[in-house]
Amino acid sequence: MILADKIINLRKKESMTQEDLAAKIGVSRQSVSKWESTMAMPDLDKIVKLSQIFGVSTDFLLNDKLGMEAIIVEDSVSESNVKTIDSEMLNDYLKIYDKIAVNVGLAISLLVSSPIPSTLLNNPIGSILTLSFVALAVGLFLISGFSSQKYDFIEKEPYDFSYGIEGVINKNMDEYKPIVSRNVIISIAIFILSPLIIMIFENKINDDILTSIFLFIISLGAYIISHTMVKNSAFQDLLKYRNPKEQIKDNRLAKASGILWVLAIGLVIILGYQTGNWEKSWIPIIAAIVIQISMVIFFD
C-alpha cells in the first residue's frame, strides 16, 4: 500500500478531516490533499510528524509492502489488554466514591469553617484549633486521593464495559439527577442568602458570634455542593473517559481547577483574617465560580 492510501486510511481511522490533520502538522489543507492524491510527497520531517500523530512507525509509512492489516493486528492485540468494568468492579467503584464524596465534602467544610475557633476564642487555643481544622481537611483530601488510586486507570487508559453495565450507570445517573438539582439549588440559596444573617442581626449579636454563624452556614452549603458533585462526577466519568480525548482534556481542566480553588480558598482565609470582614472575603469564591464556568466552556 502506497503512502497516499495509508494517510487516507489512518486519517479516517482517527475520524480526522484533512483540515484536522493539516492543523496538527502545521501545513495547509491543500498540502494534505496533494499527499493523498499522490500529487506531492511530504517532507521527511512531515513524515515523522505523521508517524507521531497516527502512532505508527515511519517504516510503516514508507514501506509500500506493509498494508493496513499490520495496524489491525496491532489494534486487536492492544484491545485484548483493555480493562473491562463488570458489575463487581462497578459496585466497588461506587462504594469507594461514596466515601470519597463524604471525605471531600467534610474537607471543604472544615476549610471554610476553620476560622471559627480563632474568631470565637481569640487566643492560642483558638489558633491551634483552626490549624487542626486545616490539617484534618488536608488529611481527608489525601485519604480521598489514596482511595481513588485503584481506579486511576479510568482517567488514563482505555477500558470497556461488560454487557449491561452502561445501562446500569445510565439508570443510576437518571435516579441521581433530581438529587443533584435539589442540592445545587439548596447550596446556591445558602450562598446567596447567608449574608442576610449579617445584615439582619448586625449590632444585635456579638460580631464574632455572628461571623462564626455565617461561616458555619457557608460550610454546610459547601458540604452539600461538593458531596453532590463528587458523586455525580463518579457516574459521568465512567462514561465519558472511554474517549481518550476526554481523558486528556479533563486532566488539563482538573489541574487548572485544582490551582484555581486552592488560590480562591487561600484568598478567602487571608482576606478574612486581615480585614475581619468574612462576608466580603467570599468575593474570591464568586470570582472562582465565574472562572471555573469559563474554563469548562473553553475546554469543551
mmCIF file of C-alpha atoms in Angstrom:
data_model
loop_
_atom_site.group_PDB
_atom_site.id
_atom_site.type_symbol
_atom_site.label_atom_id
_atom_site.label_comp_id
_atom_site.label_asym_id
_atom_site.label_seq_id
_atom_site.Cartn_x
_atom_site.Cartn_y
_atom_site.Cartn_z
ATOM 1 C CA MET A 1 0.000 0.000 0.000
ATOM 2 C CA ILE A 2 1.418 3.378 -1.017
ATOM 3 C CA LEU A 3 1.895 6.291 1.373
ATOM 4 C CA ALA A 4 -1.062 8.269 -0.022
ATOM 5 C CA ASP A 5 -3.511 5.435 0.737
ATOM 6 C CA LYS A 6 -2.031 4.953 4.203
ATOM 7 C CA ILE A 7 -2.520 8.627 5.053
ATOM 8 C CA ILE A 8 -6.146 8.436 3.896
ATOM 9 C CA ASN A 9 -6.877 5.245 5.845
ATOM 10 C CA LEU A 10 -5.095 6.373 9.015
ATOM 11 C CA ARG A 11 -6.796 9.758 8.904
ATOM 12 C CA LYS A 12 -10.240 8.186 8.561
ATOM 13 C CA LYS A 13 -9.400 5.637 11.258
ATOM 14 C CA GLU A 14 -8.806 8.563 13.658
ATOM 15 C CA SER A 15 -12.013 10.315 12.437
ATOM 16 C CA MET A 16 -9.972 13.286 11.245
ATOM 17 C CA THR A 17 -10.688 15.616 8.337
ATOM 18 C CA GLN A 18 -7.978 16.923 6.037
ATOM 19 C CA GLU A 19 -8.261 20.238 7.920
ATOM 20 C CA ASP A 20 -7.743 18.465 11.273
ATOM 21 C CA LEU A 21 -4.641 16.663 10.040
ATOM 22 C CA ALA A 22 -3.250 19.797 8.393
ATOM 23 C CA ALA A 23 -3.663 21.760 11.639
ATOM 24 C CA LYS A 24 -1.825 19.111 13.646
ATOM 25 C CA ILE A 25 1.104 19.022 11.216
ATOM 26 C CA GLY A 26 1.203 22.770 10.586
ATOM 27 C CA VAL A 27 0.509 22.766 6.843
ATOM 28 C CA SER A 28 -2.408 23.808 4.648
ATOM 29 C CA ARG A 29 -5.338 21.540 3.817
ATOM 30 C CA GLN A 30 -4.245 21.666 0.180
ATOM 31 C CA SER A 31 -0.913 20.079 1.136
ATOM 32 C CA VAL A 32 -2.683 17.127 2.758
ATOM 33 C CA SER A 33 -4.956 16.851 -0.272
ATOM 34 C CA LYS A 34 -1.917 16.696 -2.581
ATOM 35 C CA TRP A 35 -0.299 13.966 -0.442
ATOM 36 C CA GLU A 36 -3.463 11.870 -0.560
ATOM 37 C CA SER A 37 -3.868 12.317 -4.312
ATOM 38 C CA THR A 38 -0.185 11.435 -4.961
ATOM 39 C CA MET A 39 0.404 14.897 -6.451
ATOM 40 C CA ALA A 40 3.110 15.535 -3.852
ATOM 41 C CA MET A 41 5.167 13.744 -1.200
ATOM 42 C CA PRO A 42 5.529 15.012 2.382
ATOM 43 C CA ASP A 43 9.000 16.015 3.515
ATOM 44 C CA LEU A 44 10.866 13.764 5.931
ATOM 45 C CA ASP A 45 10.000 15.950 8.934
ATOM 46 C CA LYS A 46 6.316 15.796 7.945
ATOM 47 C CA ILE A 47 6.528 12.000 7.732
ATOM 48 C CA VAL A 48 7.931 11.944 11.250
ATOM 49 C CA LYS A 49 5.011 14.104 12.413
ATOM 50 C CA LEU A 50 2.546 11.805 10.632
ATOM 51 C CA SER A 51 4.029 8.796 12.427
ATOM 52 C CA GLN A 52 3.655 10.567 15.790
ATOM 53 C CA ILE A 53 0.088 11.669 15.112
ATOM 54 C CA PHE A 54 -1.103 8.253 13.942
ATOM 55 C CA GLY A 55 1.023 6.256 16.387
ATOM 56 C CA VAL A 56 2.795 4.236 13.685
ATOM 57 C CA SER A 57 6.422 3.879 12.653
ATOM 58 C CA THR A 58 7.995 5.816 9.805
ATOM 59 C CA ASP A 59 8.979 2.428 8.387
ATOM 60 C CA PHE A 60 5.294 1.502 8.150
ATOM 61 C CA LEU A 61 4.527 4.736 6.289
ATOM 62 C CA LEU A 62 7.385 4.438 3.809
ATOM 63 C CA ASN A 63 7.329 0.679 3.212
ATOM 64 C CA ASP A 64 4.836 0.009 0.410
ATOM 65 C CA LYS A 65 4.887 -3.714 1.250
ATOM 66 C CA LEU A 66 3.144 -3.064 4.584
ATOM 67 C CA GLY A 67 -0.628 -2.583 4.479
ATOM 68 C CA MET A 68 -3.321 -1.643 6.995
ATOM 69 C CA GLU A 69 -3.590 -5.263 8.155
ATOM 70 C CA ALA A 70 -0.458 -4.607 10.241
ATOM 71 C CA ILE A 71 -2.327 -1.882 12.133
ATOM 72 C CA ILE A 72 -5.419 -4.079 12.550
ATOM 73 C CA VAL A 73 -3.333 -6.866 14.077
ATOM 74 C CA GLU A 74 -1.671 -4.396 16.433
ATOM 75 C CA ASP A 75 -5.060 -2.959 17.463
ATOM 76 C CA SER A 76 -6.512 -6.410 18.133
ATOM 77 C CA VAL A 77 -3.585 -7.244 20.396
ATOM 78 C CA SER A 78 -3.906 -3.980 22.328
ATOM 79 C CA GLU A 79 -7.695 -4.426 22.681
ATOM 80 C CA SER A 80 -7.118 -7.734 24.445
ATOM 81 C CA ASN A 81 -5.286 -5.812 27.188
ATOM 82 C CA VAL A 82 -8.114 -3.295 27.704
ATOM 83 C CA LYS A 83 -9.643 -3.469 31.193
ATOM 84 C CA THR A 84 -13.320 -4.438 31.380
ATOM 85 C CA ILE A 85 -15.569 -2.986 34.080
ATOM 86 C CA ASP A 86 -18.055 -5.609 35.275
ATOM 87 C CA SER A 87 -20.806 -5.390 37.921
ATOM 88 C CA GLU A 88 -18.488 -6.315 40.795
ATOM 89 C CA MET A 89 -15.943 -3.656 39.818
ATOM 90 C CA LEU A 90 -18.715 -1.085 39.303
ATOM 91 C CA ASN A 91 -20.163 -1.693 42.788
ATOM 92 C CA ASP A 92 -16.708 -1.419 44.351
ATOM 93 C CA TYR A 93 -16.014 1.799 42.407
ATOM 94 C CA LEU A 94 -19.280 3.383 43.552
ATOM 95 C CA LYS A 95 -18.693 2.395 47.202
ATOM 96 C CA ILE A 96 -15.247 3.961 47.129
ATOM 97 C CA TYR A 97 -16.587 7.177 45.597
ATOM 98 C CA ASP A 98 -19.418 7.330 48.148
ATOM 99 C CA LYS A 99 -16.717 7.525 50.833
ATOM 100 C CA ILE A 100 -14.646 9.972 48.776
ATOM 101 C CA ALA A 101 -17.691 12.236 48.367
ATOM 102 C CA VAL A 102 -18.149 12.325 52.160
ATOM 103 C CA ASN A 103 -14.434 12.955 52.788
ATOM 104 C CA VAL A 104 -14.153 15.715 50.182
ATOM 105 C CA GLY A 105 -17.354 17.345 51.455
ATOM 106 C CA LEU A 106 -16.072 17.287 55.033
ATOM 107 C CA ALA A 107 -12.643 18.561 53.978
ATOM 108 C CA ILE A 108 -14.070 21.577 52.151
ATOM 109 C CA SER A 109 -16.499 22.237 55.009
ATOM 110 C CA LEU A 110 -13.621 22.143 57.520
ATOM 111 C CA LEU A 111 -11.565 24.584 55.431
ATOM 112 C CA VAL A 112 -14.463 27.017 55.227
ATOM 113 C CA SER A 113 -15.261 26.800 58.954
ATOM 114 C CA SER A 114 -11.619 26.725 60.100
ATOM 115 C CA PRO A 115 -11.579 30.423 61.164
ATOM 116 C CA ILE A 116 -14.444 29.837 63.633
ATOM 117 C CA PRO A 117 -12.336 28.650 66.624
ATOM 118 C CA SER A 118 -9.841 31.511 66.401
ATOM 119 C CA THR A 119 -12.669 34.012 65.842
ATOM 120 C CA LEU A 120 -14.600 32.879 68.925
ATOM 121 C CA LEU A 121 -11.706 32.180 71.276
ATOM 122 C CA ASN A 122 -9.203 34.799 70.061
ATOM 123 C CA ASN A 123 -6.326 33.080 71.881
ATOM 124 C CA PRO A 124 -3.623 30.465 71.152
ATOM 125 C CA ILE A 125 -6.090 27.612 71.713
ATOM 126 C CA GLY A 126 -8.350 29.051 69.027
ATOM 127 C CA SER A 127 -5.422 29.307 66.613
ATOM 128 C CA ILE A 128 -4.412 25.706 67.350
ATOM 129 C CA LEU A 129 -7.971 24.515 66.696
ATOM 130 C CA THR A 130 -8.067 26.470 63.417
ATOM 131 C CA LEU A 131 -4.829 24.848 62.279
ATOM 132 C CA SER A 132 -6.230 21.462 63.365
ATOM 133 C CA PHE A 133 -9.277 22.019 61.138
ATOM 134 C CA VAL A 134 -6.979 22.774 58.193
ATOM 135 C CA ALA A 135 -4.729 19.776 58.937
ATOM 136 C CA LEU A 136 -7.737 17.449 59.184
ATOM 137 C CA ALA A 137 -9.069 18.804 55.883
ATOM 138 C CA VAL A 138 -5.723 18.159 54.173
ATOM 139 C CA GLY A 139 -5.686 14.647 55.658
ATOM 140 C CA LEU A 140 -9.155 13.931 54.253
ATOM 141 C CA PHE A 141 -8.053 15.161 50.813
ATOM 142 C CA LEU A 142 -5.023 12.852 50.949
ATOM 143 C CA ILE A 143 -7.153 9.877 52.056
ATOM 144 C CA SER A 144 -9.517 10.557 49.143
ATOM 145 C CA GLY A 145 -6.586 10.642 46.728
ATOM 146 C CA PHE A 146 -5.192 7.342 48.002
ATOM 147 C CA SER A 147 -8.656 5.735 47.914
ATOM 148 C CA SER A 148 -9.161 6.597 44.255
ATOM 149 C CA GLN A 149 -5.766 5.244 43.103
ATOM 150 C CA LYS A 150 -7.291 1.829 42.429
ATOM 151 C CA TYR A 151 -9.331 3.348 39.614
ATOM 152 C CA ASP A 152 -6.800 5.837 38.266
ATOM 153 C CA PHE A 153 -6.803 3.875 35.002
ATOM 154 C CA ILE A 154 -10.252 5.331 34.218
ATOM 155 C CA GLU A 155 -8.656 8.723 33.597
ATOM 156 C CA LYS A 156 -5.518 7.405 31.899
ATOM 157 C CA GLU A 157 -6.132 4.141 30.000
ATOM 158 C CA PRO A 158 -8.682 2.689 27.565
ATOM 159 C CA TYR A 159 -11.361 0.458 29.103
ATOM 160 C CA ASP A 160 -14.701 -1.114 28.256
ATOM 161 C CA PHE A 161 -17.899 -2.326 29.960
ATOM 162 C CA SER A 162 -19.225 -5.848 30.251
ATOM 163 C CA TYR A 163 -22.764 -6.460 28.993
ATOM 164 C CA GLY A 164 -25.426 -4.277 30.653
ATOM 165 C CA ILE A 165 -23.047 -2.146 32.726
ATOM 166 C CA GLU A 166 -23.532 1.005 30.672
ATOM 167 C CA GLY A 167 -27.290 0.698 31.162
ATOM 168 C CA VAL A 168 -26.841 0.381 34.927
ATOM 169 C CA ILE A 169 -24.669 3.513 35.013
ATOM 170 C CA ASN A 170 -27.215 5.491 32.986
ATOM 171 C CA LYS A 171 -30.009 4.291 35.289
ATOM 172 C CA ASN A 172 -28.062 5.399 38.378
ATOM 173 C CA MET A 173 -27.388 8.790 36.779
ATOM 174 C CA ASP A 174 -31.071 9.283 35.950
ATOM 175 C CA GLU A 175 -32.063 8.413 39.518
ATOM 176 C CA TYR A 176 -29.478 10.805 40.949
ATOM 177 C CA LYS A 177 -30.333 13.770 38.692
ATOM 178 C CA PRO A 178 -33.238 15.046 40.860
ATOM 179 C CA ILE A 179 -30.968 14.903 43.928
ATOM 180 C CA VAL A 180 -28.284 16.887 42.083
ATOM 181 C CA SER A 181 -30.803 19.558 41.051
ATOM 182 C CA ARG A 182 -32.237 19.797 44.576
ATOM 183 C CA ASN A 183 -28.851 20.008 46.295
ATOM 184 C CA VAL A 184 -27.447 22.555 43.835
ATOM 185 C CA ILE A 185 -30.476 24.799 44.404
ATOM 186 C CA ILE A 186 -30.159 24.429 48.200
ATOM 187 C CA SER A 187 -26.434 25.199 48.229
ATOM 188 C CA ILE A 188 -26.756 28.203 45.907
ATOM 189 C CA ALA A 189 -29.609 29.519 48.060
ATOM 190 C CA ILE A 190 -27.385 29.144 51.143
ATOM 191 C CA PHE A 191 -24.503 31.026 49.489
ATOM 192 C CA ILE A 192 -26.758 33.854 48.285
ATOM 193 C CA LEU A 193 -28.860 34.243 51.431
ATOM 194 C CA SER A 194 -26.170 33.716 54.081
ATOM 195 C CA PRO A 195 -25.035 37.392 54.060
ATOM 196 C CA LEU A 196 -28.597 38.304 55.106
ATOM 197 C CA ILE A 197 -27.798 36.909 58.530
ATOM 198 C CA ILE A 198 -25.088 39.551 58.891
ATOM 199 C CA MET A 199 -27.460 42.269 57.718
ATOM 200 C CA ILE A 200 -30.383 41.198 59.893
ATOM 201 C CA PHE A 201 -28.524 40.583 63.150
ATOM 202 C CA GLU A 202 -25.820 43.238 62.822
ATOM 203 C CA ASN A 203 -25.476 45.206 66.074
ATOM 204 C CA LYS A 204 -27.826 42.706 67.752
ATOM 205 C CA ILE A 205 -25.370 39.827 68.199
ATOM 206 C CA ASN A 206 -21.689 39.902 69.025
ATOM 207 C CA ASP A 207 -19.721 40.330 65.777
ATOM 208 C CA ASP A 208 -17.505 37.289 66.409
ATOM 209 C CA ILE A 209 -20.503 35.051 67.069
ATOM 210 C CA LEU A 210 -22.308 36.440 64.015
ATOM 211 C CA THR A 211 -19.271 35.827 61.823
ATOM 212 C CA SER A 212 -18.956 32.265 63.149
ATOM 213 C CA ILE A 213 -22.628 31.546 62.403
ATOM 214 C CA PHE A 214 -22.133 32.914 58.889
ATOM 215 C CA LEU A 215 -19.092 30.680 58.276
ATOM 216 C CA PHE A 216 -20.879 27.630 59.685
ATOM 217 C CA ILE A 217 -23.838 28.123 57.337
ATOM 218 C CA ILE A 218 -21.497 28.609 54.375
ATOM 219 C CA SER A 219 -19.656 25.412 55.347
ATOM 220 C CA LEU A 220 -22.959 23.489 55.221
ATOM 221 C CA GLY A 221 -23.589 24.766 51.701
ATOM 222 C CA ALA A 222 -20.028 23.846 50.725
ATOM 223 C CA TYR A 223 -20.504 20.307 52.043
ATOM 224 C CA ILE A 224 -23.784 19.815 50.179
ATOM 225 C CA ILE A 225 -22.482 21.020 46.795
ATOM 226 C CA SER A 226 -19.087 19.278 46.962
ATOM 227 C CA HIS A 227 -20.513 15.944 48.191
ATOM 228 C CA THR A 228 -23.179 16.029 45.471
ATOM 229 C CA MET A 229 -20.839 16.926 42.609
ATOM 230 C CA VAL A 230 -18.238 14.291 43.533
ATOM 231 C CA LYS A 231 -20.918 11.563 43.488
ATOM 232 C CA ASN A 232 -22.367 12.866 40.227
ATOM 233 C CA SER A 233 -18.917 13.023 38.611
ATOM 234 C CA ALA A 234 -18.290 9.400 39.593
ATOM 235 C CA PHE A 235 -21.118 8.343 37.266
ATOM 236 C CA GLN A 236 -20.290 10.754 34.451
ATOM 237 C CA ASP A 237 -16.567 9.987 34.413
ATOM 238 C CA LEU A 238 -17.146 6.288 33.752
ATOM 239 C CA LEU A 239 -18.998 7.086 30.539
ATOM 240 C CA LYS A 240 -17.008 9.988 29.131
ATOM 241 C CA TYR A 241 -13.474 8.757 29.890
ATOM 242 C CA ARG A 242 -13.804 5.877 27.437
ATOM 243 C CA ASN A 243 -12.911 8.581 24.934
ATOM 244 C CA PRO A 244 -9.119 9.197 25.240
ATOM 245 C CA LYS A 245 -9.602 12.793 24.085
ATOM 246 C CA GLU A 246 -11.847 13.400 27.104
ATOM 247 C CA GLN A 247 -9.142 11.966 29.374
ATOM 248 C CA ILE A 248 -6.561 14.430 28.057
ATOM 249 C CA LYS A 249 -8.954 17.381 28.157
ATOM 250 C CA ASP A 250 -10.235 16.712 31.684
ATOM 251 C CA ASN A 251 -6.763 16.084 33.085
ATOM 252 C CA ARG A 252 -5.825 19.590 31.987
ATOM 253 C CA LEU A 253 -9.072 21.006 33.377
ATOM 254 C CA ALA A 254 -8.630 19.179 36.701
ATOM 255 C CA LYS A 255 -5.129 20.586 37.188
ATOM 256 C CA ALA A 256 -6.263 24.113 36.354
ATOM 257 C CA SER A 257 -9.322 23.784 38.611
ATOM 258 C CA GLY A 258 -7.228 22.496 41.494
ATOM 259 C CA ILE A 259 -4.902 25.501 41.298
ATOM 260 C CA LEU A 260 -7.875 27.880 40.963
ATOM 261 C CA TRP A 261 -9.701 26.625 44.061
ATOM 262 C CA VAL A 262 -6.607 26.399 46.238
ATOM 263 C CA LEU A 263 -5.905 30.055 45.403
ATOM 264 C CA ALA A 264 -9.545 31.056 45.937
ATOM 265 C CA ILE A 265 -9.864 29.399 49.354
ATOM 266 C CA GLY A 266 -6.454 30.733 50.352
ATOM 267 C CA LEU A 267 -7.527 34.279 49.452
ATOM 268 C CA VAL A 268 -10.760 33.896 51.425
ATOM 269 C CA ILE A 269 -8.877 32.877 54.568
ATOM 270 C CA ILE A 270 -6.212 35.601 54.155
ATOM 271 C CA LEU A 271 -8.753 38.362 53.461
ATOM 272 C CA GLY A 272 -10.967 37.184 56.314
ATOM 273 C CA TYR A 273 -8.152 37.286 58.829
ATOM 274 C CA GLN A 274 -6.710 40.583 57.624
ATOM 275 C CA THR A 275 -9.988 42.508 57.343
ATOM 276 C CA GLY A 276 -12.167 40.638 59.842
ATOM 277 C CA ASN A 277 -14.973 41.029 57.301
ATOM 278 C CA TRP A 278 -15.708 37.415 56.415
ATOM 279 C CA GLU A 279 -18.867 38.035 54.397
ATOM 280 C CA LYS A 280 -16.940 40.221 51.926
ATOM 281 C CA SER A 281 -13.948 37.908 51.922
ATOM 282 C CA TRP A 282 -16.047 35.445 49.900
ATOM 283 C CA ILE A 283 -15.739 37.563 46.762
ATOM 284 C CA PRO A 284 -12.830 35.307 45.524
ATOM 285 C CA ILE A 285 -15.203 32.315 45.648
ATOM 286 C CA ILE A 286 -17.704 34.118 43.403
ATOM 287 C CA ALA A 287 -14.854 35.029 41.045
ATOM 288 C CA ALA A 288 -13.624 31.406 41.103
ATOM 289 C CA ILE A 289 -17.090 30.145 40.143
ATOM 290 C CA VAL A 290 -17.172 32.509 37.135
ATOM 291 C CA ILE A 291 -13.641 31.469 36.105
ATOM 292 C CA GLN A 292 -14.489 27.770 36.557
ATOM 293 C CA ILE A 293 -17.527 28.059 34.276
ATOM 294 C CA SER A 294 -15.416 29.929 31.700
ATOM 295 C CA MET A 295 -12.744 27.205 31.863
ATOM 296 C CA VAL A 296 -15.304 24.448 31.286
ATOM 297 C CA ILE A 297 -16.700 26.304 28.264
ATOM 298 C CA PHE A 298 -13.165 26.860 26.909
ATOM 299 C CA PHE A 299 -12.104 23.206 27.314
ATOM 300 C CA ASP A 300 -15.345 21.998 25.722
#
